[in-house]
Amino acid sequence: MLNPLRPYSARMRRLLGQPQPEFTDGAVETWQEAPGGLLEFRPALYLPGQPDRIRASVFANLPETVEALTRHGEAAEGPTMGWRFRDIDLVDGVLYRNGAEQHLRNRRRRFGLAFRPRQSVSGALYETWTTNRWFGSWLMDALVAWPLAQKTGMAMTTAPVPKPGSHAAEYEAMLGIAPKRALGDLHFDELILFGDLSNNADKWRRQRDLRQSLLAGRDPTPVPGVFLLRGMGGDMRFLQNETELAEKLATQRGFLVIDPLKATAAELIEACGAARAIVGVEGSHLVHGINVAPAGAAIVPIQPPDRVAATLKQLSDRLDQRFGLVVAEGNDTVFTLGWDDLARTLDLFD
């Protein structure tokens, strides 16, 4: 039943310093969508001293990030989980049950917790806060979780319909993704959530199925590599000599240089679908290329030293690609990478 006090209860717990209960502890049913297990991981390729340039990481602590980037051999990955809930409220992008909350997106109403539900619904969400925050996370994680929600027959998202002509709209059309839209404040009579963070064998399979679907009916031309420009788009991560590196890759290595903001999703898939390397500043735009690049392709994100992430390494693992660790010099927002560092890193894949 509707309970307008739930958001206030969770807020009071935080203000009083009380422990927050785990949201999933309130599930009326818990199951394993896919088992975990041991998987074989290949290490990143890198020049001597590259890991020593890493000063800070995102999405995981520094030791965990370095381990994920450099591990070699078998490693254990957990299962993919499913949870069924009843009587859940969605208020300003946050899911509430008694005393517990789970954020799906940033709040828009700073102080307003008043619950103004438009309707009561039931649905299976395939999103997380991360996939709603970063387009690349949506592209590599939400699209892979979509089949889990789809098979329930009540797939749903809190995201609005993508703008016509946007990359998101193109991908949804290509893949036949047509969820129900849970917009605004809602009450869920029944809600299904998934825990799909583990890089297990089933996620590998779904990732490869996604690549196959995106390449269906296409015959991309093999190219030595694609450099995907970042420029000043998205969160501030400015490679000061990006233009210089792009020109050298084009003239000396035969790379295609593409600005994703000026290309359609279909054009990006055609360009990257048979590329032997995908290179560019670490970020969402690289996922266009990694998602469709062939097995064995070199994936070389240029990492800011104060913002190193292992997420694209995990994606390349799922697609049997090879990952290059190259760390720029500077900080988390403005940095430079020497041509020699990039060229010699690419040579490691020969």
XYZ file of C-alpha atoms in Angstrom:
350
model
C 0.000 0.000 0.000
C 1.077 3.625 -0.478
C 3.185 4.885 2.419
C 4.151 8.593 2.212
C 6.371 8.257 5.319
C 8.908 5.890 3.753
C 11.208 8.593 2.316
C 11.177 10.468 5.638
C 12.002 7.278 7.558
C 15.095 6.659 5.423
C 16.171 10.311 5.689
C 15.809 10.287 9.495
C 17.978 7.180 9.746
C 20.801 9.003 7.979
C 20.382 12.175 10.060
C 20.479 10.140 13.273
C 23.511 8.138 12.113
C 21.609 4.863 12.219
C 22.746 1.993 9.983
C 20.964 1.719 6.670
C 19.388 -1.705 6.063
C 20.279 -3.473 2.848
C 17.574 -2.851 0.287
C 17.706 -6.445 -0.974
C 17.048 -7.815 2.510
C 13.402 -6.881 1.980
C 12.950 -9.108 -1.070
C 10.064 -11.551 -0.924
C 11.948 -13.820 -3.326
C 15.653 -14.140 -4.136
C 17.151 -16.271 -6.893
C 20.302 -16.833 -8.883
C 19.923 -15.782 -12.506
C 23.312 -17.215 -13.424
C 26.082 -18.864 -11.407
C 29.451 -17.413 -10.599
C 32.663 -19.306 -11.122
C 36.312 -19.214 -12.089
C 37.199 -17.436 -15.327
C 40.496 -17.020 -17.146
C 41.634 -13.408 -17.420
C 44.452 -12.076 -19.561
C 46.470 -9.183 -18.096
C 46.676 -5.753 -19.612
C 49.695 -5.033 -21.778
C 51.724 -2.010 -20.715
C 55.151 -0.419 -20.778
C 57.374 -0.533 -17.693
C 56.368 2.051 -15.119
C 52.823 2.652 -16.357
C 51.069 1.325 -13.205
C 53.331 3.572 -11.115
C 51.717 6.633 -12.736
C 48.326 5.755 -11.237
C 47.526 8.029 -8.299
C 43.768 7.647 -7.877
C 40.899 5.546 -9.208
C 37.135 5.663 -9.660
C 34.385 3.030 -9.224
C 36.652 0.948 -6.944
C 39.509 1.616 -4.562
C 43.042 1.868 -5.915
C 44.290 -1.656 -5.018
C 41.134 -3.256 -6.463
C 41.445 -1.201 -9.647
C 45.107 -2.061 -10.190
C 44.382 -5.734 -9.501
C 41.533 -5.771 -12.035
C 43.782 -4.159 -14.643
C 46.793 -6.406 -14.135
C 45.485 -9.777 -12.930
C 46.523 -12.819 -14.912
C 44.997 -16.269 -14.724
C 41.914 -17.560 -12.973
C 39.774 -15.292 -10.832
C 36.444 -15.890 -9.116
C 33.378 -13.938 -10.204
C 30.094 -13.947 -8.328
C 26.626 -14.899 -9.583
C 24.003 -12.736 -11.239
C 21.118 -12.308 -8.792
C 17.427 -11.486 -9.013
C 15.142 -10.064 -6.324
C 11.371 -9.687 -6.204
C 9.837 -7.021 -3.979
C 6.333 -5.910 -3.148
C 5.052 -2.559 -1.973
C 7.950 -0.293 -3.067
C 7.807 3.479 -3.590
C 9.798 5.424 -6.191
C 10.230 9.076 -5.156
C 12.449 11.514 -7.062
C 14.651 8.769 -8.495
C 15.020 6.790 -5.260
C 13.414 3.445 -4.412
C 12.125 3.145 -0.841
C 11.013 0.276 1.300
C 10.625 0.433 5.062
C 13.824 2.055 6.334
C 15.857 1.274 3.208
C 16.548 3.106 -0.018
C 18.227 2.493 -3.361
C 19.161 5.348 -5.669
C 18.494 5.080 -9.393
C 19.423 8.660 -10.306
C 20.333 11.987 -8.718
C 17.514 13.685 -6.843
C 16.020 16.746 -8.492
C 14.103 17.980 -5.455
C 16.629 18.934 -2.822
C 14.269 19.023 0.121
C 10.970 17.809 -1.229
C 10.170 14.242 -0.208
C 6.430 14.619 -0.621
C 5.175 11.528 -2.388
C 2.941 12.386 -5.327
C 2.420 9.046 -7.094
C 0.880 9.157 -10.538
C 0.042 5.477 -10.596
C 0.717 2.030 -9.183
C 2.675 -0.283 -11.475
C 4.620 -3.547 -11.599
C 7.902 -3.876 -13.454
C 11.392 -5.326 -13.819
C 14.081 -2.641 -13.918
C 17.342 -3.244 -15.771
C 19.052 -0.007 -14.749
C 21.289 1.234 -11.941
C 22.417 4.641 -10.732
C 25.581 4.164 -12.801
C 23.778 3.336 -16.047
C 21.575 6.399 -15.574
C 24.574 8.622 -14.832
C 26.938 7.650 -17.670
C 25.933 6.827 -21.221
C 28.811 4.361 -21.555
C 27.542 2.412 -18.551
C 24.090 2.293 -20.112
C 25.654 1.104 -23.363
C 27.708 -1.678 -21.827
C 25.645 -2.678 -18.778
C 21.979 -1.715 -19.188
C 21.820 -3.127 -22.724
C 23.311 -6.376 -21.414
C 20.880 -6.505 -18.478
C 17.911 -5.811 -20.776
C 17.427 -9.516 -21.670
C 17.082 -10.342 -17.965
C 14.204 -7.899 -17.609
C 12.712 -8.694 -21.003
C 12.143 -12.341 -20.195
C 9.986 -11.401 -17.189
C 7.444 -9.856 -19.563
C 7.390 -6.576 -17.632
C 10.673 -4.821 -18.521
C 10.627 -1.210 -17.359
C 12.936 1.790 -17.046
C 12.719 5.100 -15.238
C 14.482 6.804 -18.177
C 12.389 8.922 -20.563
C 12.109 8.100 -24.261
C 15.452 9.052 -25.879
C 15.509 12.105 -28.105
C 14.884 11.230 -31.776
C 18.180 10.849 -33.611
C 20.216 10.371 -30.437
C 22.602 7.467 -30.057
C 20.390 5.976 -27.350
C 17.353 6.102 -29.652
C 19.363 4.419 -32.417
C 20.527 1.595 -30.163
C 17.044 0.954 -28.805
C 15.675 0.791 -32.361
C 18.463 -1.537 -33.546
C 17.942 -3.936 -30.656
C 14.153 -3.781 -30.440
C 14.270 -2.372 -26.916
C 10.834 -1.024 -26.062
C 10.361 -1.002 -22.278
C 7.524 0.488 -20.340
C 8.515 3.881 -18.931
C 8.170 4.493 -15.190
C 8.261 8.284 -15.074
C 7.807 10.449 -12.009
C 6.833 9.266 -8.539
C 5.333 5.793 -8.547
C 4.239 2.967 -6.326
C 5.364 -0.532 -7.306
C 2.945 -3.266 -6.359
C 5.644 -5.664 -7.564
C 9.244 -4.837 -8.482
C 12.064 -7.028 -9.814
C 15.684 -5.903 -9.601
C 18.862 -7.589 -10.794
C 22.385 -7.746 -9.397
C 24.459 -7.955 -12.566
C 27.795 -6.432 -11.550
C 29.755 -9.685 -11.540
C 31.785 -10.313 -14.676
C 30.678 -13.954 -14.855
C 30.339 -16.333 -17.793
C 26.679 -15.518 -18.420
C 27.439 -11.818 -18.639
C 30.228 -12.655 -21.093
C 27.672 -14.572 -23.174
C 25.132 -11.744 -23.128
C 27.839 -9.217 -24.045
C 28.839 -11.277 -27.080
C 25.195 -11.701 -28.047
C 24.919 -7.889 -27.985
C 27.923 -7.549 -30.308
C 26.421 -10.090 -32.688
C 23.084 -8.261 -32.707
C 24.708 -4.883 -33.395
C 26.734 -6.323 -36.285
C 23.875 -8.336 -37.795
C 23.500 -7.570 -41.496
C 26.663 -5.455 -41.584
C 30.000 -6.076 -43.302
C 32.442 -3.612 -41.726
C 35.736 -2.943 -43.498
C 38.876 -4.065 -41.635
C 41.029 -1.125 -40.535
C 44.244 -0.903 -38.464
C 42.415 1.040 -35.788
C 39.955 3.753 -34.833
C 40.768 6.784 -32.682
C 37.582 8.109 -31.076
C 37.909 11.779 -30.189
C 36.671 13.053 -26.851
C 37.428 16.749 -27.140
C 35.463 18.744 -24.584
C 32.377 16.520 -24.607
C 31.004 14.902 -21.461
C 32.673 15.211 -18.056
C 35.873 17.252 -18.200
C 38.718 14.961 -19.282
C 40.866 17.012 -21.649
C 43.796 15.399 -23.436
C 45.785 18.482 -24.394
C 47.561 16.861 -27.344
C 44.606 14.793 -28.565
C 44.716 16.369 -32.048
C 48.440 15.644 -32.382
C 48.031 11.990 -31.375
C 45.055 11.568 -33.712
C 46.996 12.986 -36.665
C 49.976 10.708 -36.033
C 47.766 7.636 -35.703
C 46.098 8.538 -38.991
C 49.252 9.294 -40.972
C 51.661 6.779 -39.444
C 49.351 3.907 -38.498
C 46.405 4.199 -40.906
C 43.826 4.805 -38.171
C 40.411 6.279 -38.795
C 39.785 9.350 -36.642
C 36.134 9.893 -35.702
C 34.300 12.388 -33.538
C 31.443 10.308 -32.050
C 29.360 13.439 -31.526
C 29.311 13.952 -35.286
C 28.611 10.329 -36.242
C 25.530 8.145 -35.988
C 25.587 4.957 -33.969
C 25.354 2.984 -37.213
C 28.410 4.815 -38.609
C 30.379 4.087 -35.449
C 29.467 0.406 -35.580
C 30.506 0.160 -39.243
C 33.809 1.927 -38.523
C 34.729 -0.108 -35.431
C 33.207 -3.511 -36.211
C 36.384 -4.867 -37.847
C 38.980 -2.528 -36.317
C 42.166 -4.062 -34.959
C 42.427 -1.366 -32.283
C 40.185 1.121 -30.463
C 42.008 4.075 -28.914
C 40.905 7.280 -27.160
C 40.563 9.006 -23.814
C 38.922 6.719 -21.257
C 35.185 7.383 -21.288
C 31.719 6.505 -22.511
C 32.427 7.254 -26.172
C 34.889 4.335 -26.377
C 32.105 1.858 -25.617
C 30.664 2.454 -29.111
C 33.818 0.855 -30.476
C 34.579 -1.760 -27.834
C 31.055 -3.215 -27.999
C 31.552 -4.264 -31.629
C 35.324 -4.592 -32.133
C 36.379 -8.183 -32.901
C 37.935 -10.679 -30.516
C 41.650 -10.012 -30.201
C 41.330 -6.292 -30.946
C 43.575 -3.954 -28.937
C 41.585 -1.727 -26.556
C 43.741 1.195 -25.399
C 41.981 3.856 -23.283
C 44.182 6.826 -22.382
C 43.739 7.083 -18.615
C 44.105 10.308 -16.568
C 46.489 9.523 -13.669
C 44.026 10.709 -11.008
C 41.000 8.950 -12.506
C 41.958 5.445 -13.579
C 39.126 2.949 -14.103
C 39.002 -0.769 -14.822
C 35.457 -0.842 -16.245
C 36.569 -0.906 -19.890
C 39.035 -3.691 -19.076
C 36.119 -5.729 -17.729
C 34.171 -5.032 -20.919
C 37.085 -6.066 -23.129
C 37.467 -9.256 -21.061
C 33.882 -10.194 -21.864
C 34.563 -9.752 -25.581
C 37.920 -11.614 -25.637
C 39.799 -8.466 -26.612
C 43.275 -7.389 -25.455
C 43.589 -4.378 -23.160
C 46.409 -1.837 -23.111
C 47.124 0.140 -19.951
C 48.501 3.574 -20.762
C 48.439 6.366 -18.181
C 48.835 10.024 -19.107
C 50.614 12.702 -17.089
C 48.722 15.567 -15.455
C 45.620 15.293 -13.281
C 42.060 13.992 -13.535
C 40.778 16.694 -15.888
C 43.747 17.997 -17.922
C 46.571 15.727 -19.031
C 49.028 14.861 -21.795
C 50.309 11.597 -23.266
C 53.556 11.375 -25.162
C 53.370 9.909 -28.673
C 56.173 7.485 -27.870
C 54.195 6.017 -24.947
C 51.144 5.458 -27.123
C 53.060 4.103 -30.143
C 55.145 1.665 -28.093
C 52.041 0.480 -26.225
C 50.337 -0.321 -29.528
C 53.493 -2.138 -30.655
C 53.036 -4.554 -27.727
C 50.053 -6.031 -29.583
C 52.039 -6.947 -32.736
